[in-house]
mmCIF file of C-alpha atoms and ligand atoms in Angstrom:
data_model
loop_
_atom_site.group_PDB
_atom_site.id
_atom_site.type_symbol
_atom_site.label_atom_id
_atom_site.label_comp_id
_atom_site.label_asym_id
_atom_site.label_seq_id
_atom_site.Cartn_x
_atom_site.Cartn_y
_atom_site.Cartn_z
ATOM 1 C CA MET C 217 -14.379 -48.088 -16.923
ATOM 2 C CA THR C 218 -16.897 -48.172 -14.366
ATOM 3 C CA GLY C 219 -20.545 -46.750 -14.304
ATOM 4 C CA PHE C 220 -21.928 -47.705 -17.587
ATOM 5 C CA ALA C 221 -24.882 -50.196 -17.727
ATOM 6 C CA SER C 222 -23.125 -52.322 -20.084
ATOM 7 C CA ASP C 223 -20.734 -53.025 -17.773
ATOM 8 C CA LEU C 224 -21.498 -56.451 -16.806
ATOM 9 C CA THR C 225 -21.078 -57.338 -20.551
ATOM 10 C CA HIS C 226 -17.494 -56.838 -20.006
ATOM 11 C CA SER C 227 -16.730 -59.578 -17.858
ATOM 12 C CA THR C 228 -18.692 -61.699 -20.675
ATOM 13 C CA TYR C 229 -16.222 -60.898 -22.881
ATOM 14 C CA GLU C 230 -13.346 -61.057 -21.047
ATOM 15 C CA SER C 231 -14.220 -64.975 -20.750
ATOM 16 C CA PRO C 232 -11.821 -67.811 -22.324
ATOM 17 C CA ASP C 233 -15.292 -69.409 -23.938
ATOM 18 C CA ILE C 234 -16.968 -66.319 -25.098
ATOM 19 C CA VAL C 235 -13.090 -65.350 -26.778
ATOM 20 C CA ALA C 236 -12.804 -68.532 -28.285
ATOM 21 C CA LEU C 237 -16.604 -68.142 -29.913
ATOM 22 C CA TYR C 238 -14.720 -64.645 -31.737
ATOM 23 C CA ALA C 239 -11.433 -66.229 -32.037
ATOM 24 C CA ARG C 240 -12.744 -68.635 -34.745
ATOM 25 C CA PRO C 241 -11.802 -67.647 -38.765
ATOM 26 C CA ASP C 242 -15.381 -66.929 -39.488
ATOM 27 C CA GLY C 243 -15.822 -65.346 -43.232
ATOM 28 C CA LEU C 244 -16.878 -61.646 -43.470
ATOM 29 C CA GLN C 245 -21.387 -60.893 -43.479
ATOM 30 C CA LYS C 246 -22.996 -60.594 -46.676
ATOM 31 C CA PRO C 247 -22.722 -56.525 -46.577
ATOM 32 C CA GLU C 248 -19.058 -56.359 -45.173
ATOM 33 C CA GLN C 249 -17.812 -58.494 -48.365
ATOM 34 C CA THR C 250 -19.900 -55.632 -50.299
ATOM 35 C CA LEU C 251 -18.152 -53.400 -48.634
ATOM 36 C CA LEU C 252 -14.879 -54.856 -49.087
ATOM 37 C CA ALA C 253 -15.379 -55.068 -52.755
ATOM 38 C CA GLN C 254 -16.423 -51.466 -52.940
ATOM 39 C CA LEU C 255 -13.630 -50.197 -51.191
ATOM 40 C CA GLY C 256 -11.465 -51.843 -53.466
ATOM 41 C CA PRO C 257 -7.670 -50.605 -53.740
ATOM 42 C CA ALA C 258 -8.539 -46.987 -52.162
ATOM 43 C CA LEU C 259 -8.352 -49.223 -48.840
ATOM 44 C CA GLY C 260 -4.698 -49.110 -49.504
ATOM 45 C CA THR C 261 -5.163 -45.260 -49.333
ATOM 46 C CA MET C 262 -6.898 -45.551 -45.733
ATOM 47 C CA ASP C 263 -6.282 -45.566 -42.057
ATOM 48 C CA MET C 264 -8.516 -48.012 -40.448
ATOM 49 C CA LEU C 265 -9.989 -48.214 -36.775
ATOM 50 C CA ASP C 266 -11.525 -51.664 -36.012
ATOM 51 C CA ILE C 267 -13.600 -51.232 -33.092
ATOM 52 C CA GLY C 268 -14.691 -54.661 -30.920
ATOM 53 C CA VAL C 269 -12.766 -56.280 -32.991
ATOM 54 C CA GLY C 270 -13.299 -59.333 -30.819
ATOM 55 C CA GLY C 271 -11.020 -62.137 -31.694
ATOM 56 C CA GLY C 272 -10.044 -60.708 -34.873
ATOM 57 C CA ARG C 273 -12.583 -62.089 -37.559
ATOM 58 C CA THR C 274 -12.658 -58.701 -39.822
ATOM 59 C CA THR C 275 -8.478 -58.255 -39.470
ATOM 60 C CA ARG C 276 -7.935 -61.200 -41.329
ATOM 61 C CA HIS C 277 -10.157 -59.597 -44.322
ATOM 62 C CA PHE C 278 -9.444 -55.527 -44.238
ATOM 63 C CA ALA C 279 -6.287 -54.983 -42.268
ATOM 64 C CA PRO C 280 -3.658 -56.721 -45.275
ATOM 65 C CA HIS C 281 -5.505 -54.032 -47.283
ATOM 66 C CA ALA C 282 -5.127 -50.972 -45.694
ATOM 67 C CA ARG C 283 -2.560 -48.175 -45.309
ATOM 68 C CA THR C 284 -2.698 -48.486 -41.167
ATOM 69 C CA TYR C 285 -4.932 -50.854 -38.983
ATOM 70 C CA LEU C 286 -5.436 -50.658 -35.627
ATOM 71 C CA GLY C 287 -7.917 -53.072 -33.929
ATOM 72 C CA ILE C 288 -9.562 -52.004 -30.334
ATOM 73 C CA ASP C 289 -11.396 -54.127 -27.822
ATOM 74 C CA TYR C 290 -12.499 -53.102 -24.416
ATOM 75 C CA SER C 291 -11.956 -56.883 -23.454
ATOM 76 C CA ALA C 292 -8.029 -57.311 -22.758
ATOM 77 C CA ALA C 293 -8.402 -61.388 -23.054
ATOM 78 C CA MET C 294 -10.113 -60.244 -26.918
ATOM 79 C CA ILE C 295 -7.002 -58.199 -27.837
ATOM 80 C CA THR C 296 -4.112 -60.700 -26.321
ATOM 81 C CA ARG C 297 -5.923 -63.396 -28.706
ATOM 82 C CA CYS C 298 -5.936 -60.507 -31.206
ATOM 83 C CA LYS C 299 -1.827 -60.100 -30.524
ATOM 84 C CA LEU C 300 -0.873 -63.807 -30.823
ATOM 85 C CA GLU C 301 -3.080 -64.723 -33.788
ATOM 86 C CA PHE C 302 -1.988 -61.493 -35.819
ATOM 87 C CA PRO C 303 1.481 -60.251 -35.159
ATOM 88 C CA SER C 304 2.011 -58.403 -37.972
ATOM 89 C CA PHE C 305 -1.149 -55.884 -36.985
ATOM 90 C CA ARG C 306 -1.689 -53.197 -34.278
ATOM 91 C CA PHE C 307 -3.762 -53.863 -31.245
ATOM 92 C CA ALA C 308 -4.783 -51.971 -28.524
ATOM 93 C CA VAL C 309 -7.183 -52.091 -25.102
ATOM 94 C CA ALA C 310 -9.945 -49.132 -25.787
ATOM 95 C CA ASP C 311 -13.277 -48.166 -25.161
ATOM 96 C CA VAL C 312 -15.446 -47.043 -27.845
ATOM 97 C CA ARG C 313 -17.089 -44.646 -25.336
ATOM 98 C CA ARG C 314 -13.393 -42.645 -24.768
ATOM 99 C CA LEU C 315 -11.411 -42.867 -27.902
ATOM 100 C CA GLU C 316 -9.034 -41.137 -25.974
ATOM 101 C CA PHE C 317 -5.661 -42.073 -27.881
ATOM 102 C CA ALA C 318 -7.195 -41.064 -30.872
ATOM 103 C CA ALA C 319 -6.739 -37.551 -32.197
ATOM 104 C CA ASP C 320 -9.610 -35.705 -34.220
ATOM 105 C CA GLU C 321 -9.756 -36.586 -37.809
ATOM 106 C CA SER C 322 -7.081 -39.254 -37.550
ATOM 107 C CA TYR C 323 -8.995 -42.324 -39.116
ATOM 108 C CA ASP C 324 -10.489 -42.681 -42.912
ATOM 109 C CA PHE C 325 -12.389 -45.779 -41.810
ATOM 110 C CA VAL C 326 -13.943 -46.526 -38.762
ATOM 111 C CA LEU C 327 -15.895 -49.674 -38.422
ATOM 112 C CA PHE C 328 -17.775 -51.267 -35.558
ATOM 113 C CA SER C 329 -18.829 -54.681 -37.093
ATOM 114 C CA TYR C 330 -21.532 -57.387 -35.420
ATOM 115 C CA ASN C 331 -23.501 -55.103 -33.621
ATOM 116 C CA GLY C 332 -21.050 -54.582 -30.924
ATOM 117 C CA ILE C 333 -22.271 -51.081 -30.307
ATOM 118 C CA ASP C 334 -25.693 -52.862 -28.994
ATOM 119 C CA HIS C 335 -24.198 -53.698 -25.713
ATOM 120 C CA LEU C 336 -24.559 -49.725 -25.251
ATOM 121 C CA ASP C 337 -27.526 -47.904 -23.875
ATOM 122 C CA ARG C 338 -29.063 -44.949 -25.525
ATOM 123 C CA ARG C 339 -26.666 -42.322 -23.941
ATOM 124 C CA GLU C 340 -23.848 -44.787 -23.855
ATOM 125 C CA ARG C 341 -24.609 -45.147 -28.140
ATOM 126 C CA MET C 342 -24.690 -41.194 -28.801
ATOM 127 C CA MET C 343 -21.251 -41.163 -26.694
ATOM 128 C CA ALA C 344 -19.707 -43.962 -28.867
ATOM 129 C CA LEU C 345 -21.457 -42.476 -32.611
ATOM 130 C CA THR C 346 -19.845 -39.089 -31.525
ATOM 131 C CA GLU C 347 -16.483 -40.394 -30.562
ATOM 132 C CA MET C 348 -16.360 -42.568 -33.889
ATOM 133 C CA ARG C 349 -17.512 -39.247 -36.052
ATOM 134 C CA ARG C 350 -14.898 -37.050 -34.364
ATOM 135 C CA VAL C 351 -11.993 -39.347 -34.954
ATOM 136 C CA LEU C 352 -13.046 -39.866 -38.701
ATOM 137 C CA ARG C 353 -11.421 -37.224 -41.122
ATOM 138 C CA ALA C 354 -14.105 -35.221 -43.232
ATOM 139 C CA GLY C 355 -15.315 -37.625 -46.127
ATOM 140 C CA GLY C 356 -13.888 -40.512 -44.165
ATOM 141 C CA LEU C 357 -16.575 -43.864 -43.746
ATOM 142 C CA MET C 358 -18.217 -45.055 -40.477
ATOM 143 C CA VAL C 359 -19.897 -48.659 -41.008
ATOM 144 C CA PHE C 360 -21.519 -50.344 -38.187
ATOM 145 C CA SER C 361 -24.463 -53.003 -37.674
ATOM 146 C CA SER C 362 -27.177 -53.008 -35.101
ATOM 147 C CA HIS C 363 -29.780 -55.265 -33.886
ATOM 148 C CA ASN C 364 -32.902 -54.533 -36.030
ATOM 149 C CA ALA C 365 -36.085 -53.771 -34.012
ATOM 150 C CA ASN C 366 -38.584 -55.599 -36.753
ATOM 151 C CA TYR C 367 -36.951 -58.763 -36.019
ATOM 152 C CA LEU C 368 -38.216 -58.813 -32.288
ATOM 153 C CA PRO C 369 -41.229 -60.985 -33.407
ATOM 154 C CA TRP C 370 -38.795 -63.878 -34.466
ATOM 155 C CA ILE C 371 -36.698 -63.308 -30.752
ATOM 156 C CA VAL C 372 -39.977 -63.369 -28.498
ATOM 157 C CA ASP C 373 -41.188 -66.601 -30.949
ATOM 158 C CA ARG C 374 -38.117 -68.076 -29.872
ATOM 159 C CA PHE C 375 -38.647 -68.235 -26.773
ATOM 160 C CA ARG C 376 -41.826 -68.980 -26.868
ATOM 161 C CA PHE C 377 -42.908 -72.269 -24.291
ATOM 162 C CA ARG C 378 -43.053 -75.328 -26.122
ATOM 163 C CA VAL C 379 -44.300 -78.595 -25.358
ATOM 164 C CA HIS C 380 -41.523 -81.404 -26.580
ATOM 165 C CA ALA C 381 -41.554 -85.132 -27.441
ATOM 166 C CA SER C 382 -38.746 -84.901 -24.900
ATOM 167 C CA LEU C 383 -39.190 -83.812 -21.506
ATOM 168 C CA ARG C 384 -35.729 -82.720 -21.006
ATOM 169 C CA GLU C 385 -36.079 -80.409 -24.255
ATOM 170 C CA THR C 386 -39.810 -79.373 -22.817
ATOM 171 C CA LEU C 387 -37.609 -78.659 -19.489
ATOM 172 C CA ARG C 388 -35.295 -76.691 -21.480
ATOM 173 C CA SER C 389 -37.768 -74.460 -23.384
ATOM 174 C CA PHE C 390 -40.025 -73.887 -19.888
ATOM 175 C CA LYS C 391 -36.376 -72.566 -18.514
ATOM 176 C CA TRP C 392 -35.221 -70.113 -21.469
ATOM 177 C CA SER C 393 -38.846 -69.059 -22.001
ATOM 178 C CA SER C 394 -39.052 -68.083 -18.068
ATOM 179 C CA VAL C 395 -35.529 -66.356 -17.848
ATOM 180 C CA PHE C 396 -36.749 -64.391 -21.325
ATOM 181 C CA TRP C 397 -40.017 -63.299 -19.677
ATOM 182 C CA ALA C 398 -38.287 -62.288 -15.960
ATOM 183 C CA LYS C 399 -35.747 -59.994 -17.950
ATOM 184 C CA ASN C 400 -38.295 -58.732 -20.617
ATOM 185 C CA GLY C 401 -41.066 -58.381 -18.499
ATOM 186 C CA LEU C 402 -42.739 -55.350 -20.305
ATOM 187 C CA LEU C 403 -41.665 -56.129 -23.751
ATOM 188 C CA GLN C 404 -45.290 -57.344 -25.205
ATOM 189 C CA TYR C 405 -46.541 -54.164 -23.885
ATOM 190 C CA ARG C 406 -43.754 -52.388 -25.752
ATOM 191 C CA MET C 407 -44.339 -53.873 -29.466
ATOM 192 C CA PRO C 408 -43.884 -52.761 -31.903
ATOM 193 C CA LEU C 409 -40.627 -51.309 -30.561
ATOM 194 C CA ALA C 410 -39.125 -48.483 -32.601
ATOM 195 C CA ALA C 411 -36.256 -48.286 -30.569
ATOM 196 C CA GLY C 412 -35.087 -49.923 -27.093
ATOM 197 C CA ARG C 413 -33.102 -52.600 -25.236
ATOM 198 C CA VAL C 414 -34.198 -56.496 -24.978
ATOM 199 C CA HIS C 415 -32.049 -59.157 -23.381
ATOM 200 C CA ASP C 416 -32.368 -61.181 -26.642
ATOM 201 C CA GLY C 417 -30.664 -64.390 -25.085
ATOM 202 C CA THR C 418 -27.387 -63.556 -26.461
ATOM 203 C CA HIS C 419 -24.681 -65.308 -24.635
ATOM 204 C CA SER C 420 -27.299 -67.452 -22.794
ATOM 205 C CA PHE C 421 -27.948 -63.798 -21.124
ATOM 206 C CA ARG C 422 -24.690 -62.914 -19.942
ATOM 207 C CA SER C 423 -25.025 -59.645 -21.021
ATOM 208 C CA SER C 424 -26.739 -56.972 -20.665
ATOM 209 C CA ALA C 425 -30.072 -55.857 -22.675
ATOM 210 C CA LEU C 426 -29.035 -54.961 -26.486
ATOM 211 C CA TYR C 427 -30.430 -52.124 -28.501
ATOM 212 C CA TYR C 428 -32.801 -52.890 -31.017
ATOM 213 C CA VAL C 429 -33.738 -50.159 -33.598
ATOM 214 C CA ARG C 430 -35.803 -50.101 -36.921
ATOM 215 C CA PRO C 431 -33.685 -49.203 -39.346
ATOM 216 C CA ASP C 432 -35.165 -45.683 -40.191
ATOM 217 C CA ILE C 433 -34.776 -44.715 -37.128
ATOM 218 C CA GLY C 434 -31.261 -45.542 -36.731
ATOM 219 C CA VAL C 435 -30.994 -43.818 -40.134
ATOM 220 C CA ALA C 436 -32.565 -40.204 -38.524
ATOM 221 C CA GLU C 437 -29.999 -41.454 -35.656
ATOM 222 C CA LEU C 438 -26.918 -40.761 -38.131
ATOM 223 C CA ARG C 439 -28.411 -37.742 -39.839
ATOM 224 C CA ARG C 440 -28.642 -35.966 -36.437
ATOM 225 C CA LEU C 441 -25.124 -36.955 -35.834
ATOM 226 C CA GLY C 442 -24.431 -34.691 -39.301
ATOM 227 C CA MET C 443 -23.739 -38.371 -41.042
ATOM 228 C CA VAL C 444 -24.514 -38.291 -44.734
ATOM 229 C CA ASP C 445 -24.748 -40.718 -48.151
ATOM 230 C CA ILE C 446 -25.894 -43.176 -45.391
ATOM 231 C CA ALA C 447 -27.044 -46.709 -46.706
ATOM 232 C CA CYS C 448 -28.120 -49.604 -45.135
ATOM 233 C CA ALA C 449 -27.988 -53.514 -45.762
ATOM 234 C CA GLY C 450 -29.455 -56.646 -44.020
ATOM 235 C CA ASN C 451 -26.792 -58.887 -42.755
ATOM 236 C CA GLU C 452 -28.599 -61.323 -44.951
ATOM 237 C CA SER C 453 -28.010 -58.823 -48.443
ATOM 238 C CA ARG C 454 -25.333 -57.905 -50.344
ATOM 239 C CA ASP C 455 -27.046 -54.731 -51.637
ATOM 240 C CA PHE C 456 -26.847 -51.453 -49.628
ATOM 241 C CA LEU C 457 -30.178 -49.506 -49.842
ATOM 242 C CA PRO C 458 -30.105 -45.550 -49.842
ATOM 243 C CA GLY C 459 -30.752 -44.099 -46.454
ATOM 244 C CA ASP C 460 -34.778 -42.619 -47.179
ATOM 245 C CA ASP C 461 -35.528 -45.824 -49.047
ATOM 246 C CA PRO C 462 -38.988 -46.811 -47.686
ATOM 247 C CA ARG C 463 -38.375 -50.604 -47.830
ATOM 248 C CA LEU C 464 -35.864 -49.924 -44.817
ATOM 249 C CA GLU C 465 -38.744 -49.094 -42.237
ATOM 250 C CA ARG C 466 -40.484 -52.747 -42.879
ATOM 251 C CA ASP C 467 -36.567 -54.618 -43.373
ATOM 252 C CA SER C 468 -36.819 -57.537 -41.270
ATOM 253 C CA ASN C 469 -33.537 -58.551 -41.289
ATOM 254 C CA PRO C 470 -31.806 -59.826 -37.517
ATOM 255 C CA TRP C 471 -29.815 -57.073 -37.868
ATOM 256 C CA ILE C 472 -28.634 -53.867 -40.261
ATOM 257 C CA TYR C 473 -25.398 -52.548 -41.496
ATOM 258 C CA TYR C 474 -25.183 -48.571 -41.707
ATOM 259 C CA MET C 475 -22.464 -47.319 -43.818
ATOM 260 C CA SER C 476 -22.142 -43.442 -43.575
ATOM 261 C CA ARG C 477 -19.631 -40.648 -44.450
ATOM 262 C CA LYS C 478 -18.643 -37.927 -42.530
ATOM 263 C CA PRO C 479 -19.406 -34.334 -44.930
ATOM 264 C CA GLY C 480 -16.285 -32.688 -46.279
ATOM 265 C CA GLY C 481 -13.647 -33.878 -47.871
ATOM 266 C CA ALA C 482 -12.153 -34.274 -51.951
HETATM 267 C C1 LIG K 620 -20.052 -59.207 -30.729
HETATM 268 S S1 LIG K 620 -18.642 -59.147 -30.598
HETATM 269 C C2 LIG K 620 -17.773 -59.012 -31.993
HETATM 270 C C3 LIG K 620 -16.630 -59.492 -32.557
HETATM 271 C C4 LIG K 620 -16.113 -58.639 -33.722
HETATM 272 N N1 LIG K 620 -16.449 -57.782 -34.006
HETATM 273 C C5 LIG K 620 -16.548 -60.028 -34.552
HETATM 274 O O1 LIG K 620 -17.040 -59.511 -35.925
HETATM 275 O O2 LIG K 620 -16.323 -60.992 -34.784
HETATM 276 C C6 LIG K 620 -18.470 -57.881 -29.950
HETATM 277 C C7 LIG K 620 -16.912 -56.919 -29.481
HETATM 278 O O3 LIG K 620 -17.466 -55.888 -29.228
HETATM 279 C C8 LIG K 620 -16.160 -55.393 -27.892
HETATM 280 N N2 LIG K 620 -16.917 -54.305 -27.162
HETATM 281 C C9 LIG K 620 -18.558 -54.346 -26.482
HETATM 282 N N3 LIG K 620 -18.635 -52.893 -26.013
HETATM 283 C C10 LIG K 620 -17.265 -52.202 -26.308
HETATM 284 C C11 LIG K 620 -16.714 -50.967 -25.901
HETATM 285 N N4 LIG K 620 -17.563 -50.374 -25.521
HETATM 286 N N5 LIG K 620 -15.732 -50.830 -26.413
HETATM 287 C C12 LIG K 620 -14.762 -51.295 -27.196
HETATM 288 N N6 LIG K 620 -15.538 -52.992 -27.705
HETATM 289 C C13 LIG K 620 -16.600 -53.191 -27.182
HETATM 290 C C14 LIG K 620 -16.485 -57.060 -26.857
HETATM 291 O O4 LIG K 620 -15.506 -57.090 -26.357
HETATM 292 C C15 LIG K 620 -16.663 -57.741 -28.360
HETATM 293 O O5 LIG K 620 -15.185 -58.175 -28.496
#
């Protein structure tokens, strides 16, 4: 697919080193553990679509329990790797911005884990969320995570130039600090940022800027999309808070899991 702001990220996700990175058998993040436990046996009644599946980190934990499972990714290399690693589950190359293969209301549970959605700019993000909602059945569950704009001061601090005891480390700090500020020149004037795109050094700056959003604004995006029962959990937390909890506005976890439902259903 071409013509999108985030296309340069696609080639990074096709590279062997990045495929190997996401193919490591890492465990579930804390909110994902809560989600899996909350779903329990109900997952066995659900058709699950795992978007941006990468090397299959979530496949290992969710797919064996779902009624049906399809993992998709726009990186053909990621999907090749998943097919090798998990031959008994289904995978396909597909882009979240156009889920053309999926009929309306054909899944019970749509997951886009580990901030993959943040590679999209605002317009593409809305396309993706609209597609994710379209393919969900009434009452279906949408879960994704997204970078937290409240965490940006820590990102800025990480790229502050520092003099180290070793010349090598000092030069390294100079290099990455220069790259960061060359790419995010106006960031200091945009802080505190409620929602916007930032080059945060992911994959050593080999991808496009990532969308950061304050949790309460992320919740408002979901409300505008018509989603209900919204709940959020910081990546370091096992507990989901209701979407209208005032603490969310100040939550400073690096990224936030958003859980919501399409209205209707039993
Ligand atoms: C940060 S990785 C996470 C991989 C995996 N979900 C995990 O948790 O380990 C993001 C994944 O989203 C995929 N991705 C990014 N944009 C996408 C898009 N527009 N459509 C489908 N997949 C996409 C990337 O190829 C990559 O595999």
